[in-house]
Amino acid sequence: MQERSERTRRRLIDAAAELFTRSGYASATLGEIAAAAGVTKGALYFHFPSKDALADAVVLHGRGLLGEFLDERRATGDGPVQRLIDLTHWLTLVRRDDPVSRAAFRLADDGVDGPAGTGGLRRAWLAEARRLLDEADAAGELSGDAGGDGAEALLAALLYGIAPPGTDRTAGAGVRPEEGGALWRLLLPVLVGPGRTNRYRTVPPRPRAEAVRAA
């Protein structure tokens, strides 16, 4: 019974994510979400008392994936610049491969930030990128020209260049996963200095499970 309930809950989250991305938060209705999930509105209300609750679940899914990725990258012992590079690769990949996280970005664009006090997925990504930039500056990884407002503007440009606002019709817009490495090969000489770029990996990181199997 619990497994069946969890499958229903997951179908509702997936259906809500699809409709939030396609139509926006305000236009998506609970009736449409229930129909897309193949359940009654009564079953929907059993799991989610409101559209806000469904949106919260979508946002928390995206933030959960981000948190898992950050924990994994910290465990590698890589420096902050490498983790910043990896964070941008995560953004391109999750936006392409995970419809629920893609919906969490759309919700942020609609002004829906998730449960009180948590903030949306865009805000969470940008906060982590800023933290890594500050950490890199403190560790002496950045070039003399890479600090200040210019670096902050770069992070916002990366976020909105990789994941531009829009509907499912614009999901293919922005930087694609295969383009991320080329982007960083251009940016690294400015960020860390031209003589230090070979210290960093510009391709997406391998998942830890794959790395362990290959070792």
PDB file of C-alpha atoms in Angstrom:
ATOM      1  CA  MET A   1       0.000   0.000   0.000  1.00  0.00           C
ATOM      2  CA  GLN A   2       2.777   2.439   0.911  1.00  0.00           C
ATOM      3  CA  GLU A   3       4.598   1.703  -2.347  1.00  0.00           C
ATOM      4  CA  ARG A   4       1.420   2.362  -4.348  1.00  0.00           C
ATOM      5  CA  SER A   5       0.861   5.626  -2.483  1.00  0.00           C
ATOM      6  CA  GLU A   6       4.417   6.722  -3.226  1.00  0.00           C
ATOM      7  CA  ARG A   7       3.971   5.946  -6.932  1.00  0.00           C
ATOM      8  CA  THR A   8       0.821   8.068  -6.996  1.00  0.00           C
ATOM      9  CA  ARG A   9       2.603  10.904  -5.239  1.00  0.00           C
ATOM     10  CA  ARG A  10       5.440  10.703  -7.749  1.00  0.00           C
ATOM     11  CA  ARG A  11       3.024  10.758 -10.707  1.00  0.00           C
ATOM     12  CA  LEU A  12       1.410  13.883  -9.309  1.00  0.00           C
ATOM     13  CA  ILE A  13       4.765  15.627  -8.911  1.00  0.00           C
ATOM     14  CA  ASP A  14       5.770  14.669 -12.457  1.00  0.00           C
ATOM     15  CA  ALA A  15       2.442  15.864 -13.866  1.00  0.00           C
ATOM     16  CA  ALA A  16       2.625  19.119 -11.932  1.00  0.00           C
ATOM     17  CA  ALA A  17       6.168  19.690 -13.143  1.00  0.00           C
ATOM     18  CA  GLU A  18       5.126  19.224 -16.759  1.00  0.00           C
ATOM     19  CA  LEU A  19       2.215  21.632 -16.465  1.00  0.00           C
ATOM     20  CA  PHE A  20       4.149  24.224 -14.445  1.00  0.00           C
ATOM     21  CA  THR A  21       6.853  24.244 -17.132  1.00  0.00           C
ATOM     22  CA  ARG A  22       4.408  24.355 -20.025  1.00  0.00           C
ATOM     23  CA  SER A  23       1.797  26.765 -18.689  1.00  0.00           C
ATOM     24  CA  GLY A  24       3.343  28.507 -15.688  1.00  0.00           C
ATOM     25  CA  TYR A  25       2.262  28.277 -12.080  1.00  0.00           C
ATOM     26  CA  ALA A  26      -0.733  30.589 -12.314  1.00  0.00           C
ATOM     27  CA  SER A  27      -2.302  28.861 -15.330  1.00  0.00           C
ATOM     28  CA  ALA A  28      -1.839  25.234 -14.256  1.00  0.00           C
ATOM     29  CA  THR A  29      -4.924  23.907 -12.460  1.00  0.00           C
ATOM     30  CA  LEU A  30      -5.274  21.076  -9.984  1.00  0.00           C
ATOM     31  CA  GLY A  31      -7.856  19.445 -12.243  1.00  0.00           C
ATOM     32  CA  GLU A  32      -5.384  19.400 -15.120  1.00  0.00           C
ATOM     33  CA  ILE A  33      -2.648  18.017 -12.884  1.00  0.00           C
ATOM     34  CA  ALA A  34      -4.894  15.244 -11.546  1.00  0.00           C
ATOM     35  CA  ALA A  35      -5.985  14.325 -15.075  1.00  0.00           C
ATOM     36  CA  ALA A  36      -2.407  14.270 -16.353  1.00  0.00           C
ATOM     37  CA  ALA A  37      -1.410  12.007 -13.453  1.00  0.00           C
ATOM     38  CA  GLY A  38      -4.363   9.718 -14.064  1.00  0.00           C
ATOM     39  CA  VAL A  39      -5.863  10.168 -10.589  1.00  0.00           C
ATOM     40  CA  THR A  40      -8.954  11.766  -9.100  1.00  0.00           C
ATOM     41  CA  LYS A  41      -8.864  15.169  -7.451  1.00  0.00           C
ATOM     42  CA  GLY A  42      -9.623  13.368  -4.205  1.00  0.00           C
ATOM     43  CA  ALA A  43      -6.438  11.340  -4.586  1.00  0.00           C
ATOM     44  CA  LEU A  44      -4.532  14.523  -5.357  1.00  0.00           C
ATOM     45  CA  TYR A  45      -5.832  16.225  -2.206  1.00  0.00           C
ATOM     46  CA  PHE A  46      -4.868  13.163  -0.157  1.00  0.00           C
ATOM     47  CA  HIS A  47      -1.233  13.810  -1.062  1.00  0.00           C
ATOM     48  CA  PHE A  48      -1.208  17.565  -1.633  1.00  0.00           C
ATOM     49  CA  PRO A  49      -3.759  19.889  -0.013  1.00  0.00           C
ATOM     50  CA  SER A  50      -3.075  22.731  -2.459  1.00  0.00           C
ATOM     51  CA  LYS A  51      -1.234  23.795  -5.589  1.00  0.00           C
ATOM     52  CA  ASP A  52       1.288  25.510  -3.328  1.00  0.00           C
ATOM     53  CA  ALA A  53       2.058  22.147  -1.728  1.00  0.00           C
ATOM     54  CA  LEU A  54       2.694  20.613  -5.151  1.00  0.00           C
ATOM     55  CA  ALA A  55       4.953  23.504  -6.099  1.00  0.00           C
ATOM     56  CA  ASP A  56       6.843  23.053  -2.819  1.00  0.00           C
ATOM     57  CA  ALA A  57       7.435  19.392  -3.676  1.00  0.00           C
ATOM     58  CA  VAL A  58       8.784  20.332  -7.101  1.00  0.00           C
ATOM     59  CA  VAL A  59      11.150  22.934  -5.643  1.00  0.00           C
ATOM     60  CA  LEU A  60      12.351  20.591  -2.891  1.00  0.00           C
ATOM     61  CA  HIS A  61      13.078  17.897  -5.464  1.00  0.00           C
ATOM     62  CA  GLY A  62      15.386  20.269  -7.352  1.00  0.00           C
ATOM     63  CA  ARG A  63      17.061  21.545  -4.206  1.00  0.00           C
ATOM     64  CA  GLY A  64      17.535  17.958  -3.040  1.00  0.00           C
ATOM     65  CA  LEU A  65      19.361  17.027  -6.245  1.00  0.00           C
ATOM     66  CA  LEU A  66      21.515  20.133  -5.911  1.00  0.00           C
ATOM     67  CA  GLY A  67      22.363  19.284  -2.304  1.00  0.00           C
ATOM     68  CA  GLU A  68      23.320  15.707  -3.219  1.00  0.00           C
ATOM     69  CA  PHE A  69      25.572  16.960  -5.994  1.00  0.00           C
ATOM     70  CA  LEU A  70      27.280  19.499  -3.748  1.00  0.00           C
ATOM     71  CA  ASP A  71      27.903  16.872  -1.057  1.00  0.00           C
ATOM     72  CA  GLU A  72      29.418  14.549  -3.651  1.00  0.00           C
ATOM     73  CA  ARG A  73      31.722  17.229  -5.051  1.00  0.00           C
ATOM     74  CA  ARG A  74      32.872  18.332  -1.579  1.00  0.00           C
ATOM     75  CA  ALA A  75      33.787  14.726  -0.788  1.00  0.00           C
ATOM     76  CA  THR A  76      36.269  14.692  -3.703  1.00  0.00           C
ATOM     77  CA  GLY A  77      38.469  17.305  -2.038  1.00  0.00           C
ATOM     78  CA  ASP A  78      38.544  19.422  -5.206  1.00  0.00           C
ATOM     79  CA  GLY A  79      39.147  23.144  -4.824  1.00  0.00           C
ATOM     80  CA  PRO A  80      36.441  25.790  -5.127  1.00  0.00           C
ATOM     81  CA  VAL A  81      37.131  26.747  -8.758  1.00  0.00           C
ATOM     82  CA  GLN A  82      36.829  23.136  -9.869  1.00  0.00           C
ATOM     83  CA  ARG A  83      33.594  22.771  -7.922  1.00  0.00           C
ATOM     84  CA  LEU A  84      32.294  25.983  -9.516  1.00  0.00           C
ATOM     85  CA  ILE A  85      33.020  24.552 -12.964  1.00  0.00           C
ATOM     86  CA  ASP A  86      31.271  21.333 -11.972  1.00  0.00           C
ATOM     87  CA  LEU A  87      28.312  23.306 -10.637  1.00  0.00           C
ATOM     88  CA  THR A  88      27.715  24.846 -14.055  1.00  0.00           C
ATOM     89  CA  HIS A  89      27.888  21.396 -15.650  1.00  0.00           C
ATOM     90  CA  TRP A  90      25.298  20.198 -13.131  1.00  0.00           C
ATOM     91  CA  LEU A  91      23.032  23.036 -14.214  1.00  0.00           C
ATOM     92  CA  THR A  92      23.199  22.139 -17.903  1.00  0.00           C
ATOM     93  CA  LEU A  93      22.706  18.423 -17.279  1.00  0.00           C
ATOM     94  CA  VAL A  94      19.891  18.589 -14.732  1.00  0.00           C
ATOM     95  CA  ARG A  95      18.001  21.107 -16.822  1.00  0.00           C
ATOM     96  CA  ARG A  96      18.198  18.767 -19.806  1.00  0.00           C
ATOM     97  CA  ASP A  97      17.642  15.441 -18.037  1.00  0.00           C
ATOM     98  CA  ASP A  98      15.329  16.123 -15.093  1.00  0.00           C
ATOM     99  CA  PRO A  99      11.893  17.599 -15.924  1.00  0.00           C
ATOM    100  CA  VAL A 100      11.024  18.224 -12.267  1.00  0.00           C
ATOM    101  CA  SER A 101      14.150  20.325 -11.708  1.00  0.00           C
ATOM    102  CA  ARG A 102      13.450  22.157 -14.960  1.00  0.00           C
ATOM    103  CA  ALA A 103      10.024  22.977 -13.545  1.00  0.00           C
ATOM    104  CA  ALA A 104      11.631  24.233 -10.337  1.00  0.00           C
ATOM    105  CA  PHE A 105      13.540  26.803 -12.383  1.00  0.00           C
ATOM    106  CA  ARG A 106      10.321  27.818 -14.149  1.00  0.00           C
ATOM    107  CA  LEU A 107       8.606  28.226 -10.775  1.00  0.00           C
ATOM    108  CA  ALA A 108      11.414  30.528  -9.651  1.00  0.00           C
ATOM    109  CA  ASP A 109      10.823  32.620 -12.763  1.00  0.00           C
ATOM    110  CA  ASP A 110       7.137  32.787 -11.793  1.00  0.00           C
ATOM    111  CA  GLY A 111       8.072  34.056  -8.321  1.00  0.00           C
ATOM    112  CA  VAL A 112       7.369  30.747  -6.546  1.00  0.00           C
ATOM    113  CA  ASP A 113      10.222  30.019  -4.128  1.00  0.00           C
ATOM    114  CA  GLY A 114       9.021  26.841  -2.415  1.00  0.00           C
ATOM    115  CA  PRO A 115       8.546  26.302   1.321  1.00  0.00           C
ATOM    116  CA  ALA A 116       8.993  29.394   3.470  1.00  0.00           C
ATOM    117  CA  GLY A 117      12.613  30.109   4.220  1.00  0.00           C
ATOM    118  CA  THR A 118      14.085  27.800   1.590  1.00  0.00           C
ATOM    119  CA  GLY A 119      14.132  29.967  -1.530  1.00  0.00           C
ATOM    120  CA  GLY A 120      13.866  28.812  -5.109  1.00  0.00           C
ATOM    121  CA  LEU A 121      16.288  26.707  -7.116  1.00  0.00           C
ATOM    122  CA  ARG A 122      17.772  29.671  -9.005  1.00  0.00           C
ATOM    123  CA  ARG A 123      18.494  31.422  -5.739  1.00  0.00           C
ATOM    124  CA  ALA A 124      20.034  28.264  -4.256  1.00  0.00           C
ATOM    125  CA  TRP A 125      22.292  27.714  -7.277  1.00  0.00           C
ATOM    126  CA  LEU A 126      23.444  31.332  -7.374  1.00  0.00           C
ATOM    127  CA  ALA A 127      24.105  31.408  -3.625  1.00  0.00           C
ATOM    128  CA  GLU A 128      26.309  28.331  -3.885  1.00  0.00           C
ATOM    129  CA  ALA A 129      28.152  29.742  -6.908  1.00  0.00           C
ATOM    130  CA  ARG A 130      28.828  32.980  -5.025  1.00  0.00           C
ATOM    131  CA  ARG A 131      30.041  31.039  -2.001  1.00  0.00           C
ATOM    132  CA  LEU A 132      32.468  29.049  -4.148  1.00  0.00           C
ATOM    133  CA  LEU A 133      33.729  32.231  -5.786  1.00  0.00           C
ATOM    134  CA  ASP A 134      34.375  33.799  -2.363  1.00  0.00           C
ATOM    135  CA  GLU A 135      36.101  30.612  -1.227  1.00  0.00           C
ATOM    136  CA  ALA A 136      38.282  30.604  -4.347  1.00  0.00           C
ATOM    137  CA  ASP A 137      39.224  34.246  -3.753  1.00  0.00           C
ATOM    138  CA  ALA A 138      40.160  33.527  -0.139  1.00  0.00           C
ATOM    139  CA  ALA A 139      42.229  30.523  -1.240  1.00  0.00           C
ATOM    140  CA  GLY A 140      44.172  32.625  -3.758  1.00  0.00           C
ATOM    141  CA  GLU A 141      42.843  30.711  -6.778  1.00  0.00           C
ATOM    142  CA  LEU A 142      41.569  33.779  -8.615  1.00  0.00           C
ATOM    143  CA  SER A 143      43.589  36.166 -10.734  1.00  0.00           C
ATOM    144  CA  GLY A 144      43.925  39.761  -9.645  1.00  0.00           C
ATOM    145  CA  ASP A 145      41.350  40.900 -12.194  1.00  0.00           C
ATOM    146  CA  ALA A 146      38.694  38.331 -11.302  1.00  0.00           C
ATOM    147  CA  GLY A 147      37.198  39.715  -8.108  1.00  0.00           C
ATOM    148  CA  GLY A 148      34.531  42.284  -7.403  1.00  0.00           C
ATOM    149  CA  ASP A 149      31.387  43.108  -9.306  1.00  0.00           C
ATOM    150  CA  GLY A 150      32.617  41.621 -12.570  1.00  0.00           C
ATOM    151  CA  ALA A 151      32.823  38.124 -11.117  1.00  0.00           C
ATOM    152  CA  GLU A 152      29.380  38.487  -9.541  1.00  0.00           C
ATOM    153  CA  ALA A 153      27.960  39.555 -12.896  1.00  0.00           C
ATOM    154  CA  LEU A 154      29.642  36.559 -14.522  1.00  0.00           C
ATOM    155  CA  LEU A 155      27.813  34.164 -12.210  1.00  0.00           C
ATOM    156  CA  ALA A 156      24.429  35.700 -12.994  1.00  0.00           C
ATOM    157  CA  ALA A 157      25.266  35.612 -16.713  1.00  0.00           C
ATOM    158  CA  LEU A 158      26.172  31.935 -16.438  1.00  0.00           C
ATOM    159  CA  LEU A 159      22.957  31.112 -14.621  1.00  0.00           C
ATOM    160  CA  TYR A 160      20.654  32.864 -17.057  1.00  0.00           C
ATOM    161  CA  GLY A 161      22.724  31.942 -20.100  1.00  0.00           C
ATOM    162  CA  ILE A 162      22.631  28.241 -19.244  1.00  0.00           C
ATOM    163  CA  ALA A 163      19.066  28.224 -17.937  1.00  0.00           C
ATOM    164  CA  PRO A 164      17.178  31.106 -19.572  1.00  0.00           C
ATOM    165  CA  PRO A 165      13.654  31.788 -18.334  1.00  0.00           C
ATOM    166  CA  GLY A 166      10.822  30.411 -20.417  1.00  0.00           C
ATOM    167  CA  THR A 167       8.412  27.581 -21.080  1.00  0.00           C
ATOM    168  CA  ASP A 168       8.991  24.050 -22.305  1.00  0.00           C
ATOM    169  CA  ARG A 169       9.243  25.506 -25.808  1.00  0.00           C
ATOM    170  CA  THR A 170      12.509  27.184 -24.786  1.00  0.00           C
ATOM    171  CA  ALA A 171      13.884  24.219 -22.835  1.00  0.00           C
ATOM    172  CA  GLY A 172      16.442  23.630 -25.577  1.00  0.00           C
ATOM    173  CA  ALA A 173      17.702  27.216 -25.410  1.00  0.00           C
ATOM    174  CA  GLY A 174      20.800  28.222 -23.515  1.00  0.00           C
ATOM    175  CA  VAL A 175      24.163  26.510 -23.157  1.00  0.00           C
ATOM    176  CA  ARG A 176      24.021  22.784 -23.903  1.00  0.00           C
ATOM    177  CA  PRO A 177      25.961  20.193 -21.848  1.00  0.00           C
ATOM    178  CA  GLU A 178      28.409  19.546 -24.685  1.00  0.00           C
ATOM    179  CA  GLU A 179      29.193  23.283 -24.872  1.00  0.00           C
ATOM    180  CA  GLY A 180      30.060  23.722 -21.200  1.00  0.00           C
ATOM    181  CA  GLY A 181      33.683  22.688 -21.550  1.00  0.00           C
ATOM    182  CA  ALA A 182      34.300  25.133 -24.387  1.00  0.00           C
ATOM    183  CA  LEU A 183      32.712  27.888 -22.312  1.00  0.00           C
ATOM    184  CA  TRP A 184      35.086  27.244 -19.422  1.00  0.00           C
ATOM    185  CA  ARG A 185      38.147  27.064 -21.652  1.00  0.00           C
ATOM    186  CA  LEU A 186      37.352  30.659 -22.579  1.00  0.00           C
ATOM    187  CA  LEU A 187      36.551  31.810 -19.038  1.00  0.00           C
ATOM    188  CA  LEU A 188      39.330  30.147 -17.057  1.00  0.00           C
ATOM    189  CA  PRO A 189      42.201  32.365 -18.286  1.00  0.00           C
ATOM    190  CA  VAL A 190      40.252  35.376 -17.013  1.00  0.00           C
ATOM    191  CA  LEU A 191      39.199  33.773 -13.747  1.00  0.00           C
ATOM    192  CA  VAL A 192      42.440  32.117 -12.628  1.00  0.00           C
ATOM    193  CA  GLY A 193      45.077  33.528 -14.988  1.00  0.00           C
ATOM    194  CA  PRO A 194      46.315  32.096 -18.297  1.00  0.00           C
ATOM    195  CA  GLY A 195      49.183  30.119 -16.774  1.00  0.00           C
ATOM    196  CA  ARG A 196      46.999  28.118 -14.371  1.00  0.00           C
ATOM    197  CA  THR A 197      44.207  26.789 -16.540  1.00  0.00           C
ATOM    198  CA  ASN A 198      45.684  23.296 -16.878  1.00  0.00           C
ATOM    199  CA  ARG A 199      44.964  22.682 -13.194  1.00  0.00           C
ATOM    200  CA  TYR A 200      41.260  22.340 -13.886  1.00  0.00           C
ATOM    201  CA  ARG A 201      39.019  19.813 -15.582  1.00  0.00           C
ATOM    202  CA  THR A 202      36.541  21.504 -17.906  1.00  0.00           C
ATOM    203  CA  VAL A 203      34.476  18.427 -18.831  1.00  0.00           C
ATOM    204  CA  PRO A 204      31.597  17.269 -16.606  1.00  0.00           C
ATOM    205  CA  PRO A 205      32.651  15.198 -13.580  1.00  0.00           C
ATOM    206  CA  ARG A 206      32.051  11.481 -13.603  1.00  0.00           C
ATOM    207  CA  PRO A 207      29.556  10.282 -10.979  1.00  0.00           C
ATOM    208  CA  ARG A 208      31.406   8.857  -7.989  1.00  0.00           C
ATOM    209  CA  ALA A 209      29.930   5.393  -8.519  1.00  0.00           C
ATOM    210  CA  GLU A 210      31.383   5.256 -12.042  1.00  0.00           C
ATOM    211  CA  ALA A 211      34.738   6.562 -10.863  1.00  0.00           C
ATOM    212  CA  VAL A 212      34.937   3.907  -8.153  1.00  0.00           C
ATOM    213  CA  ARG A 213      34.100   1.126 -10.628  1.00  0.00           C
ATOM    214  CA  ALA A 214      36.788   2.342 -13.023  1.00  0.00           C
ATOM    215  CA  ALA A 215      39.480   2.615 -10.335  1.00  0.00           C
TER     216      ALA A 215
END
